[in-house]
PDB file of C-alpha atoms in Angstrom:
ATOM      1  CA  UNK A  10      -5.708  19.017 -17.740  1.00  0.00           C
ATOM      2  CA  UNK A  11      -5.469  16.461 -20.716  1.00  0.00           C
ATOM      3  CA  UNK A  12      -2.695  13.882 -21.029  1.00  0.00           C
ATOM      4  CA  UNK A  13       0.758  14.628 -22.946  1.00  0.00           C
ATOM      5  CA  UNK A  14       0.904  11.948 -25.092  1.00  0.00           C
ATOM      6  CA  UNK A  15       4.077  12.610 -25.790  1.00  0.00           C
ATOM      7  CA  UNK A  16       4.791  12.505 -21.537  1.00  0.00           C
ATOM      8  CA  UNK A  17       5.825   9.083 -19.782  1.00  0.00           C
ATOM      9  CA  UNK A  18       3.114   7.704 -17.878  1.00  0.00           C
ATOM     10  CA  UNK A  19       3.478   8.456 -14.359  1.00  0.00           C
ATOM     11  CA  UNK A  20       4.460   4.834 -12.503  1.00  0.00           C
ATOM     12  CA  UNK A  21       1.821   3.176 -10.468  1.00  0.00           C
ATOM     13  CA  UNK A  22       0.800   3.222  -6.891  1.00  0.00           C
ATOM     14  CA  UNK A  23       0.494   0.207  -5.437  1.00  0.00           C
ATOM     15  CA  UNK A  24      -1.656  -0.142  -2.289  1.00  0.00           C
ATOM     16  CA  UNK A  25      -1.683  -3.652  -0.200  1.00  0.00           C
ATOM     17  CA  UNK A  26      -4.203  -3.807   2.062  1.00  0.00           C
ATOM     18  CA  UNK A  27      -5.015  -5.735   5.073  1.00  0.00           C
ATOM     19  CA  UNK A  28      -5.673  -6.573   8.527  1.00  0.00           C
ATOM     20  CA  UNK A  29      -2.771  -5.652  11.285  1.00  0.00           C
ATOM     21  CA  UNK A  30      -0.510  -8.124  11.542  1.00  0.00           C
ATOM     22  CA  UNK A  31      -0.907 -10.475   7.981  1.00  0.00           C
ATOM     23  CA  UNK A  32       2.617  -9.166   7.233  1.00  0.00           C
ATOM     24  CA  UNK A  33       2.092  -6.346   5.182  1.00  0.00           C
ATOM     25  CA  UNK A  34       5.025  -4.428   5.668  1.00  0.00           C
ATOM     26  CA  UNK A  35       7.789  -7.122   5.468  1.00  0.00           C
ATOM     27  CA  UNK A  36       5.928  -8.237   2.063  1.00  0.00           C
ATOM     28  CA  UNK A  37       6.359  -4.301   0.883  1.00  0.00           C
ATOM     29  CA  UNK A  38      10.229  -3.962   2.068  1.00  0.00           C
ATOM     30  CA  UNK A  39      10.499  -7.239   0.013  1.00  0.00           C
ATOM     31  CA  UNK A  40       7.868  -6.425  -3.112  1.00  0.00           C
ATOM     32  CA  UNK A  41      10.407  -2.955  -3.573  1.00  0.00           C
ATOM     33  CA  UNK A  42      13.551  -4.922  -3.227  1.00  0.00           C
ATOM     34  CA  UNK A  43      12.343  -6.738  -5.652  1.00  0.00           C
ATOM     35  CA  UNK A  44      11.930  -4.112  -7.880  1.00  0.00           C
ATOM     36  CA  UNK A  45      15.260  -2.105  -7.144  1.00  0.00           C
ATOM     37  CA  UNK A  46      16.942  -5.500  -8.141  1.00  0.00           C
ATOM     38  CA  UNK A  47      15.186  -5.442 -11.272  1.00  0.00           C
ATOM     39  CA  UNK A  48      16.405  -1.745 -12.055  1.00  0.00           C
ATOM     40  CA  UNK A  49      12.977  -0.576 -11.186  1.00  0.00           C
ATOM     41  CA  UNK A  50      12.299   3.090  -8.720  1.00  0.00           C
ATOM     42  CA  UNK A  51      10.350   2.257  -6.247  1.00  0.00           C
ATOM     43  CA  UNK A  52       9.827   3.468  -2.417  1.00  0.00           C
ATOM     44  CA  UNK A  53       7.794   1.869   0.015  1.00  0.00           C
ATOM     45  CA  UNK A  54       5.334   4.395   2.141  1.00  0.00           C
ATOM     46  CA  UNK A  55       4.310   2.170   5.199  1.00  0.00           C
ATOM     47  CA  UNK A  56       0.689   3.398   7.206  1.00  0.00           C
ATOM     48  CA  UNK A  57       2.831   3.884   9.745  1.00  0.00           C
ATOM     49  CA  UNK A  58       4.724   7.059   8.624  1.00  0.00           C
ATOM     50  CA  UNK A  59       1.357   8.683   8.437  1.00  0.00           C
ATOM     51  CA  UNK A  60      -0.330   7.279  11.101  1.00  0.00           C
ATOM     52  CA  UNK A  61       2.480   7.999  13.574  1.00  0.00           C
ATOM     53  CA  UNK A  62       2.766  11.747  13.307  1.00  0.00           C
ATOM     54  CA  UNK A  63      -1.152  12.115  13.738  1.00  0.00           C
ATOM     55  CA  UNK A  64      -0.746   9.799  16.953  1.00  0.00           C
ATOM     56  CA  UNK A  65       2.110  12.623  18.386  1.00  0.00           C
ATOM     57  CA  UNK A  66      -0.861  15.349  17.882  1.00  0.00           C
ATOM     58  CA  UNK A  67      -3.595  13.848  18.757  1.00  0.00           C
ATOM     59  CA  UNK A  68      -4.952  10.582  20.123  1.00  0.00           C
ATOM     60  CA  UNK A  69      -7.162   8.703  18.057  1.00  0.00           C
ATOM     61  CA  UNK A  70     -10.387   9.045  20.527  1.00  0.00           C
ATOM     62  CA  UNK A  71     -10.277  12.638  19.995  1.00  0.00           C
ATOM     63  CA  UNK A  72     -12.064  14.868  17.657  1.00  0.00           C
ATOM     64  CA  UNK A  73      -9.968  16.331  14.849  1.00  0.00           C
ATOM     65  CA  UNK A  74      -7.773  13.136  14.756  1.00  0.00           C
ATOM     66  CA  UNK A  75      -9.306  11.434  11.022  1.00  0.00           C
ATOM     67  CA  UNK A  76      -9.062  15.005   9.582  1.00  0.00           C
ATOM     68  CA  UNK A  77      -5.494  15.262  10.522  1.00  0.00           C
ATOM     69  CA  UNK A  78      -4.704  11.933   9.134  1.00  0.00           C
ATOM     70  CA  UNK A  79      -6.900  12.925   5.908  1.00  0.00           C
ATOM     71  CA  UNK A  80      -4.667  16.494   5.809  1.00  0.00           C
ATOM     72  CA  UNK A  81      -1.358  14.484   5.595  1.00  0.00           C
ATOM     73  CA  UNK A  82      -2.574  12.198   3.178  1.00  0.00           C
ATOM     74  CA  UNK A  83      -3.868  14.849   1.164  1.00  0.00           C
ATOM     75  CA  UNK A  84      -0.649  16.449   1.401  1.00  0.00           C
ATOM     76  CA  UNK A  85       1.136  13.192   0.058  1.00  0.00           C
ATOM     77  CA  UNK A  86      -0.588  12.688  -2.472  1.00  0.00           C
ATOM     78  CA  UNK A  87      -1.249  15.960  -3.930  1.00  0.00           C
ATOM     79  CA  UNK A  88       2.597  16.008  -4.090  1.00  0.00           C
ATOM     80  CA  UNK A  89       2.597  12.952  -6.092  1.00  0.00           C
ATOM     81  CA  UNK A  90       0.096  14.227  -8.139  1.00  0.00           C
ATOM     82  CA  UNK A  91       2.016  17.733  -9.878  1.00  0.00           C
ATOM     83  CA  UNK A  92       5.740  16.739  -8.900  1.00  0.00           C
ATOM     84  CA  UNK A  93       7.350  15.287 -11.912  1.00  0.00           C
ATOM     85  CA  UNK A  94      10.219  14.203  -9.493  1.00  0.00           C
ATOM     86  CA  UNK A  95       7.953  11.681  -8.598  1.00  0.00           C
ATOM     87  CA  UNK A  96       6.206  10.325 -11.689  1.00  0.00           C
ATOM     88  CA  UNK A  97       9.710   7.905 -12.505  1.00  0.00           C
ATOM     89  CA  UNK A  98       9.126   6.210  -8.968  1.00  0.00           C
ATOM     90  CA  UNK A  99       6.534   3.633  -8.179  1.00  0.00           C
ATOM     91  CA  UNK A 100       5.073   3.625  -4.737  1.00  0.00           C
ATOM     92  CA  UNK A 101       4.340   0.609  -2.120  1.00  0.00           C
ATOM     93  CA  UNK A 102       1.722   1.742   0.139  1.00  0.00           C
ATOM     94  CA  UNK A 103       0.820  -0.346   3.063  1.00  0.00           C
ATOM     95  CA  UNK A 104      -2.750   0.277   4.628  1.00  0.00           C
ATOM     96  CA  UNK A 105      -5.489  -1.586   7.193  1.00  0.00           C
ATOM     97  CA  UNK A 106      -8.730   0.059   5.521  1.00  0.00           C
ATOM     98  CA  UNK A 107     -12.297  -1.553   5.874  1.00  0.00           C
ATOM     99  CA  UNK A 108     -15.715  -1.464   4.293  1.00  0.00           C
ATOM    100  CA  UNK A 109     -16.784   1.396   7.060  1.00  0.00           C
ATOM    101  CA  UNK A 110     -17.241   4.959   6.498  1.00  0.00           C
ATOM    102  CA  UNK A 111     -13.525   5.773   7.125  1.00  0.00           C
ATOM    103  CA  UNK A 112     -12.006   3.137   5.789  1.00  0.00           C
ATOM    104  CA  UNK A 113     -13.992   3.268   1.922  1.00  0.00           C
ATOM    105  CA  UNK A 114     -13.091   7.161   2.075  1.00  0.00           C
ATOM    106  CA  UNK A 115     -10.025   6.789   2.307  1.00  0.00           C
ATOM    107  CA  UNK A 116      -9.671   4.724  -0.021  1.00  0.00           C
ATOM    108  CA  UNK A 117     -11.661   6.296  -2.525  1.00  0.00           C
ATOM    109  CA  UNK A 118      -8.913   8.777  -2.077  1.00  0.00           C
ATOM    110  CA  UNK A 119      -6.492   6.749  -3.427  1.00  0.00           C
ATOM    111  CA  UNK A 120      -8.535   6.409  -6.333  1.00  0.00           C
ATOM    112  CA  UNK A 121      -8.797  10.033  -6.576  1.00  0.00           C
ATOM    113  CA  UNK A 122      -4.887  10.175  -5.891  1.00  0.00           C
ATOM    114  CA  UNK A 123      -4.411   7.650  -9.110  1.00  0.00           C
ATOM    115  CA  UNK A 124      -6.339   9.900 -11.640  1.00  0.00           C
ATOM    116  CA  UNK A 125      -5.066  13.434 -10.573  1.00  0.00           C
ATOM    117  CA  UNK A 126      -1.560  11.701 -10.755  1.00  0.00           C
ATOM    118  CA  UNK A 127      -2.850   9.809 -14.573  1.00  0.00           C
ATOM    119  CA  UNK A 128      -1.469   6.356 -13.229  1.00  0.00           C
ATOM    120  CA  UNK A 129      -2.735   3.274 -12.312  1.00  0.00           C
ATOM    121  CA  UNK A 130      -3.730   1.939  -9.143  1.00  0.00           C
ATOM    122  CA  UNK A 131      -2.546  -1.415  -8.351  1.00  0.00           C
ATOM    123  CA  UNK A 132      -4.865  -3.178  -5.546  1.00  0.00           C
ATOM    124  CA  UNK A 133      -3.805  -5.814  -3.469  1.00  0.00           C
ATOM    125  CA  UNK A 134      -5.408  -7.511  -0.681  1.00  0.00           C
ATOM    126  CA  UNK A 135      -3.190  -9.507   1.643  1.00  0.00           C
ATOM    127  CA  UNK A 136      -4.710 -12.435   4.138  1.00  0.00           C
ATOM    128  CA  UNK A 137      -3.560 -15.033   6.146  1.00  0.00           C
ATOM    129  CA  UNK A 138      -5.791 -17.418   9.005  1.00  0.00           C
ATOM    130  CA  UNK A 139      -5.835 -16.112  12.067  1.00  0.00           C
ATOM    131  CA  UNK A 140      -3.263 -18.577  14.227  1.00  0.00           C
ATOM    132  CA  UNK A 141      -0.816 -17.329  11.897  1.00  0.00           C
ATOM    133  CA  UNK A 142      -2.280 -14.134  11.894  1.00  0.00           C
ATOM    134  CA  UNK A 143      -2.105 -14.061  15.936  1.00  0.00           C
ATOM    135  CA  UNK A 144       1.957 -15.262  15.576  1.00  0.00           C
ATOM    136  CA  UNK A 145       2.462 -12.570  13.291  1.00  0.00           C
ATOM    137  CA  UNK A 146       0.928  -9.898  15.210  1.00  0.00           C
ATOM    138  CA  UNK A 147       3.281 -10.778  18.534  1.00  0.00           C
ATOM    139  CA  UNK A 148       6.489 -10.840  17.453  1.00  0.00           C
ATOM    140  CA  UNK A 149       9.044  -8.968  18.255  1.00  0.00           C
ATOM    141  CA  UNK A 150       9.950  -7.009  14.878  1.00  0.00           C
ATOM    142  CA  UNK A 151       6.435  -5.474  15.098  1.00  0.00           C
ATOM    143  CA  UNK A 152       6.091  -4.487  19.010  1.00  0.00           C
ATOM    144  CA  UNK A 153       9.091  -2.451  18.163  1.00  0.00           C
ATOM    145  CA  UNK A 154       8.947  -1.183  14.669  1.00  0.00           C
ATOM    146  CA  UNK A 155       6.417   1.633  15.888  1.00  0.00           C
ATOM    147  CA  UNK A 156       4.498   2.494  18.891  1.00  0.00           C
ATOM    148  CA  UNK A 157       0.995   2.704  16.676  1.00  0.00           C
ATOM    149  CA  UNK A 158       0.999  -0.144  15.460  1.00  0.00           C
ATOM    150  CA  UNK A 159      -1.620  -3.062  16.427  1.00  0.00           C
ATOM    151  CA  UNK A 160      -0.179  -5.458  18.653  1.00  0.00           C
ATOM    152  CA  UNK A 161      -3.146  -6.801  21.126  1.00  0.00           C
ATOM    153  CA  UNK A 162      -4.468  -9.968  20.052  1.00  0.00           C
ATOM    154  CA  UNK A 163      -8.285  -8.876  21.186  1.00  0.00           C
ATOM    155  CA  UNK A 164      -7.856  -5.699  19.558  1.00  0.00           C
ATOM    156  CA  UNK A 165      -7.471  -7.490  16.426  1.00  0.00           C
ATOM    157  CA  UNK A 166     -10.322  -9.700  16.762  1.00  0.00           C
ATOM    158  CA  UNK A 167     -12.438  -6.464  17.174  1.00  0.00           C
ATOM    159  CA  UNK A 168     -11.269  -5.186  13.616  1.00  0.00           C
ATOM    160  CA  UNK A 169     -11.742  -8.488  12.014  1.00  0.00           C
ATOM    161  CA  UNK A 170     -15.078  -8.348  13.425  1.00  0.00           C
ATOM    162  CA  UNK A 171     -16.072  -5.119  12.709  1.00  0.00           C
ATOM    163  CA  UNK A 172     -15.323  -4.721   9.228  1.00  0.00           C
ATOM    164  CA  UNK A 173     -14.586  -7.023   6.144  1.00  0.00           C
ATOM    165  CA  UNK A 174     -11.657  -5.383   4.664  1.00  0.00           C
ATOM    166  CA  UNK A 175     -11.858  -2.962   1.450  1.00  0.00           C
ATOM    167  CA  UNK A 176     -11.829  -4.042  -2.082  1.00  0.00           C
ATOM    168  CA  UNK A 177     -11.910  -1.209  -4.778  1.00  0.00           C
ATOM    169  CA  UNK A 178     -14.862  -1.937  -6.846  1.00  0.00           C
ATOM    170  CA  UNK A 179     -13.173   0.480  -9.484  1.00  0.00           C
ATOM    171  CA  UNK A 180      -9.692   0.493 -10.642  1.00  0.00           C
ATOM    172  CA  UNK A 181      -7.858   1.534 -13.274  1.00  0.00           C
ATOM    173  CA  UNK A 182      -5.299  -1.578 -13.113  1.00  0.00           C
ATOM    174  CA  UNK A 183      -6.471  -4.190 -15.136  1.00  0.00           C
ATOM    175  CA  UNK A 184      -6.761  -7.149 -12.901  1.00  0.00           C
ATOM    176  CA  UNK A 185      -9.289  -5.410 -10.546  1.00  0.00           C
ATOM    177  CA  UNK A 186      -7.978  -6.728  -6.855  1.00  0.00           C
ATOM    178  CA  UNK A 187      -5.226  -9.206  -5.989  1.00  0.00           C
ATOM    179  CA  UNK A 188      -6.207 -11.195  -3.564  1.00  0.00           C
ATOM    180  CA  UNK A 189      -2.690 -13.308  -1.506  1.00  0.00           C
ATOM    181  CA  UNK A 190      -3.229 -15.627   1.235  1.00  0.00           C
ATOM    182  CA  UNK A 191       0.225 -15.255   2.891  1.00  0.00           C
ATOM    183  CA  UNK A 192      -0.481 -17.961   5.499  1.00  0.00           C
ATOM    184  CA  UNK A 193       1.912 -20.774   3.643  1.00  0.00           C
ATOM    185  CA  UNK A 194       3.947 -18.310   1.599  1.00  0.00           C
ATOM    186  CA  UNK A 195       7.242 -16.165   2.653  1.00  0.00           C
ATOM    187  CA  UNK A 196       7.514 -12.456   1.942  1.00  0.00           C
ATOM    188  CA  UNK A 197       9.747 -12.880  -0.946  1.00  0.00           C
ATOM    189  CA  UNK A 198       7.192 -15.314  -2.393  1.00  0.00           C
ATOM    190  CA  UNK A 199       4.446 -12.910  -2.208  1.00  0.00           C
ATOM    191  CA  UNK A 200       6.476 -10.421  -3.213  1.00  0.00           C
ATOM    192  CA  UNK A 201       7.001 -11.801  -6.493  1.00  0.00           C
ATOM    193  CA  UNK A 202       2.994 -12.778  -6.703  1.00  0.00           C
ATOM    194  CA  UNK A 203       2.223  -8.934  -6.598  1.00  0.00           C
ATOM    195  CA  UNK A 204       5.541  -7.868  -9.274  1.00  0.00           C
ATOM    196  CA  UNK A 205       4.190 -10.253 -11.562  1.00  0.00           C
ATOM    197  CA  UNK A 206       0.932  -8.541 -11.099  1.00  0.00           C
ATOM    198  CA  UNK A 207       2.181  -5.632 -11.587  1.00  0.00           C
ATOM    199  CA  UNK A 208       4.118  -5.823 -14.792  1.00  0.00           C
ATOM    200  CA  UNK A 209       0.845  -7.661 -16.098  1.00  0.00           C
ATOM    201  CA  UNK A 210      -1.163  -4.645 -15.181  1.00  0.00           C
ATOM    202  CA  UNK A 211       0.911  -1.674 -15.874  1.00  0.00           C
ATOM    203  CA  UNK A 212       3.343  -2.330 -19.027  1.00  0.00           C
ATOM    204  CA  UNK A 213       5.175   0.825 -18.855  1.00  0.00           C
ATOM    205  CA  UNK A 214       6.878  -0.914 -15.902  1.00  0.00           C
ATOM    206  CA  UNK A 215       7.645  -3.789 -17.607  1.00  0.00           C
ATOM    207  CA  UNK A 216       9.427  -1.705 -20.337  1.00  0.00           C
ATOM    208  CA  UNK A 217      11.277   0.018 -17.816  1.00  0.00           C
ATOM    209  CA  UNK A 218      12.291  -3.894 -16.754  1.00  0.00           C
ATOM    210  CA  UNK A 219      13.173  -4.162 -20.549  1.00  0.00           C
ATOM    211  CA  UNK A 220      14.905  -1.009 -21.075  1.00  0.00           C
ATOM    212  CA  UNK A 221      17.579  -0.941 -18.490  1.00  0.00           C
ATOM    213  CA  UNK A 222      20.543  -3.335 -18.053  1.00  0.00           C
ATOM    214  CA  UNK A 223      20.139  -5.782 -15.583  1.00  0.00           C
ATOM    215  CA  UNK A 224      21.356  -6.336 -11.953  1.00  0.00           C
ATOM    216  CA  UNK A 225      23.446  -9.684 -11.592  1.00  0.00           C
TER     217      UNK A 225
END
């Protein structure tokens, strides 16, 4: 179906990639916090909420358990896709996706996700070196924030290993890929790294920024 041009664009989806543990999710909570204070929708979908319910089914050793995780995406995002409730909301996605077969699927689905919806797709990749990276993945937040999540320092080195992690080599954001080394930064600081990027990238947000009264 062609574009209204006479229909807001849909806001963006904004996907922040890296390795378990580099802080991803407390940058998110503090990237959409960000926005809200600026008058901005936004909602923050962590891995977690879609990782989790596949882990209750299924464990991940077992056949079946990539294509359940690929049905609930596909439900997600076809939702964000054709409901019109959603197109005034920008979503945070936090993800751990390499360069292997899984991990460039799925994230050609988020491409795939970004056109059917007729936004863009913000990319960011966040880093930090590994001491940190080993400091972040043991504390105490994480270990209880969700039973999936990564939390074994060897286990991590594994990933690291296998994989480099993903970089779209097509977007529709201008800017291509932010890359953030979090290692010397706090989450608010990289939080406002990737809303600068954003309003750069997608100006309809920016003139939502513009439009609305401010929050003091």
């Amino acid at each position: 179906m062609a574009d209204d041009p006479f229909e807001p664009k849909p806001r963006p989806l904004i996907h922040i990639n890296g390795l378990p543990g580099v802080g991803k999710h407390t940058v998110a909570r503090a990237l959409v916090a960000l926005f809200h204070s600026h008058n901005l929708s936004a909602r923050l979908v962590d891995s977690q909420l879609l990782i989790d319910p596949a882990d209750a089914v299924l464990k991940r050793t077992q056949h079946g358990y990539e294509a359940l995780r690929r049905a609930l995406r596909f439900g997600l995002f076809e939702t964000l896709a054709e409901n019109a409730a959603t197109h005034d909301n920008m979503y945070v996605f936090t993800d751990s996706q390499g360069t292997d077969i899984v991990g460039a699927s799925t994230c050609a689905e988020y491409i795939v996700a970004a056109r059917q919806r007729r936004c863009d797709l913000v990319s960011v990749v966040l880093s930090c070196d590994e001491e940190t990276n080993l400091e972040r993945l043991a504390s105490k937040h994480r270990a209880t924030r969700s039973a999936g999540n990564v939390v074994d320092a060897a286990l991590l080195r594994r990933l690291k290993d296998k994989t480099p992690i993903h970089r779209f080599s097509e977007m529709a954001a201008e800017g291509g890929t932010l890359e953030i080394d979090s290692t010397h930064l706090s989450p608010e600081l990289a939080a406002l790294v990737i809303f600068r990027h954003v309003l750069d990238a997608c100006p309809e947000v920016e003139s939502d920024m513009s439009d609305c009264p401010q929050t003091q």
